[in-house]
Amino acid sequence: MTAIPTTMQAIVAREPGDAGVLTLAIRPVPTPGPGEVLLRVRAAGVNRPDIMQRQGLAKPADGVTDVLGLEACGDVAATGPGVPTALLGQRLMSLLPGGGYAPWCVARVDHSLAVPDGLDDDAAAALPEGLYTVWHNLFELGRLRMGQTVLVHGAAGGIGTLAVRMAYAAGATVIATAGRVDRLPALREMGAARAVCYRDTDFVQACLDATQGRGVDVVLDMVGGDYVQRNLQALAFGGRHVSLSFLQGSVVTLDLLTLMQKQLSLHSSTLRPQSAAEKTRMGQAIARHVLPLLADGRITPRVHASLPLSQAAHAHRMLEAGDVFGKVVLRP
C-alpha cells in the first residue's frame, strides 16, 4: 500500500474565469470521515459542471473542498469510522461533491461502486457522474422502458454517449443527434437506430419518420432554448421531456395547448444539489440494474482522451470548443 502523504498538488480555480485560471495548488490530503474512504486516485472525469464551477456559476457546498472534480476511480487507501477495513485496496468509482482533480480524494462509500474487473481506470473514472445522471433522468424521471423510443440530443457528449448505450441496452429504440456528420456512424455502432446531424436534418421530421408519425416516448434534452418547443412536436401522446442542460438558454417559450392536447410532461434535475440520501438510493439502483451490464460489456463509456492532471485547462478548453466525442479524463 502506498504511503499516504500529508499534502498534495491539486487543481483549483484561483479566481472565476476562463480555463487559464486553473492552477496546481498545494492542499492537505483529506482524512476520511464517518462513512467515507480515502481514494488514491487513478483517474478523474471532467464534466461541464466543473466548467461552471471554474466560471463562478456554481459553487461547492459549504465545507466541500475547492479542488475541482465530481467523479474519480481509485484504490481505497484508508477508511473512515463505520467503514469496514476489508475495503482497503479495493478499486472504486465514486461520485464526489468535489476533489477529484487530485492524487487523493475522499468519497462516501455509499456513493461509490465497485469497478468491474474488465473496466480500465479511464473508463471507470468516466462513469459515475453519467451513470447517476442518465439513470435518474432517463429511467426514473423519463420512465423509459423496453420497446419505447427515445430522442437523445447532444449524443456525442459524455452524457449523451452513455445515454445512447444505456437506452439501447435497456431495449429501447434510440434516435441520436450530433453536430458533425463524421460522428454518426459511431453513434449507430453504439446502438442508435438512427443518428442525424442537426445542422442539415430536421430532427422533428426524423423522429416522426422513424416512428411512422407517432413520435418518440422520451426526449433527453441538453440544448434548451428553441429546441424545447420542437422537442414537444417530436413527442408522442403521453411523452416525457427531460431537460439536463440549456446550452442555448434556460428561458423558453412553450405552447401549453400542445402539452395539454398530447398530455405531455416536463421533467428536469441537476445532480449536485441532490441529498446524500437520494444519491445513495440512486447508487443502490445503479448497482442492481446497471453494474451487471458494465461487467459483461453491454454498456461501456466512450473515452475521448486521457490527459495528465497538469493539463486540466486543456481538457476544459476541449469541452468548451465542442471537440470531445465522449469523455475526457485526467490522470494524477
Short mmCIF file of N, CA, C and O in Angstrom, two decimals, residues 1-4 32 37-41 74-79 87-90 104-105:
data_model
loop_
_atom_site.label_atom_id
_atom_site.label_comp_id
_atom_site.label_asym_id
_atom_site.label_seq_id
_atom_site.Cartn_x
_atom_site.Cartn_y
_atom_site.Cartn_z
N MET A 1 0.85 -1.19 0.00
CA MET A 1 0.00 0.00 0.00
C MET A 1 0.89 1.25 0.00
O MET A 1 1.85 1.34 0.76
N THR A 2 0.58 2.19 -0.87
CA THR A 2 1.34 3.43 -0.98
C THR A 2 1.21 4.25 0.30
O THR A 2 0.11 4.39 0.85
N ALA A 3 2.35 4.79 0.78
CA ALA A 3 2.31 5.67 1.96
C ALA A 3 1.48 6.90 1.65
O ALA A 3 1.54 7.45 0.54
N ILE A 4 0.71 7.34 2.62
CA ILE A 4 -0.17 8.50 2.42
C ILE A 4 0.56 9.76 2.86
O ILE A 4 0.91 9.91 4.04
N PRO A 32 -10.60 10.72 5.71
CA PRO A 32 -11.98 10.25 5.57
C PRO A 32 -12.75 10.34 6.88
O PRO A 32 -12.23 9.98 7.95
N VAL A 37 -14.24 6.94 2.50
CA VAL A 37 -12.96 6.29 2.24
C VAL A 37 -12.02 7.32 1.60
O VAL A 37 -12.47 8.29 0.97
N LEU A 38 -10.74 7.12 1.78
CA LEU A 38 -9.73 7.90 1.07
C LEU A 38 -9.32 7.10 -0.15
O LEU A 38 -8.92 5.94 -0.03
N LEU A 39 -9.41 7.72 -1.33
CA LEU A 39 -9.01 7.07 -2.57
C LEU A 39 -7.66 7.59 -3.04
O LEU A 39 -7.43 8.80 -3.04
N ARG A 40 -6.79 6.66 -3.43
CA ARG A 40 -5.62 7.05 -4.22
C ARG A 40 -6.11 7.09 -5.65
O ARG A 40 -6.39 6.06 -6.26
N VAL A 41 -6.23 8.27 -6.18
CA VAL A 41 -6.92 8.47 -7.46
C VAL A 41 -6.09 7.91 -8.61
O VAL A 41 -4.90 8.21 -8.76
N GLY A 74 -10.40 5.10 -8.07
CA GLY A 74 -9.20 4.99 -7.26
C GLY A 74 -9.23 3.80 -6.33
O GLY A 74 -10.26 3.11 -6.20
N ASP A 75 -8.11 3.57 -5.68
CA ASP A 75 -7.98 2.46 -4.72
C ASP A 75 -8.22 2.99 -3.31
O ASP A 75 -7.74 4.07 -2.94
N VAL A 76 -8.90 2.22 -2.51
CA VAL A 76 -9.16 2.62 -1.12
C VAL A 76 -7.85 2.52 -0.33
O VAL A 76 -7.28 1.43 -0.17
N ALA A 77 -7.39 3.68 0.15
CA ALA A 77 -6.13 3.73 0.90
C ALA A 77 -6.36 3.84 2.40
O ALA A 77 -5.46 3.53 3.19
N ALA A 78 -7.53 4.31 2.81
CA ALA A 78 -7.86 4.43 4.22
C ALA A 78 -9.37 4.47 4.35
O ALA A 78 -10.08 4.87 3.41
N THR A 79 -9.87 4.05 5.49
CA THR A 79 -11.31 4.03 5.74
C THR A 79 -11.64 4.88 6.94
O THR A 79 -10.89 4.94 7.92
N LEU A 87 -12.39 -3.10 2.80
CA LEU A 87 -12.41 -2.34 1.55
C LEU A 87 -11.02 -1.84 1.15
O LEU A 87 -10.83 -1.40 0.01
N LEU A 88 -10.06 -1.90 2.05
CA LEU A 88 -8.71 -1.41 1.73
C LEU A 88 -8.17 -2.11 0.49
O LEU A 88 -8.23 -3.34 0.38
N GLY A 89 -7.67 -1.31 -0.45
CA GLY A 89 -7.12 -1.86 -1.68
C GLY A 89 -8.14 -2.07 -2.78
O GLY A 89 -7.76 -2.32 -3.93
N GLN A 90 -9.44 -1.99 -2.45
CA GLN A 90 -10.45 -2.20 -3.48
C GLN A 90 -10.52 -1.01 -4.42
O GLN A 90 -10.39 0.14 -4.01
N TRP A 104 -5.31 12.36 -4.45
CA TRP A 104 -6.03 11.76 -3.32
C TRP A 104 -7.36 12.49 -3.16
O TRP A 104 -7.43 13.71 -3.30
N CYS A 105 -8.40 11.76 -2.83
CA CYS A 105 -9.69 12.39 -2.54
C CYS A 105 -10.49 11.50 -1.61
O CYS A 105 -10.22 10.30 -1.50
#
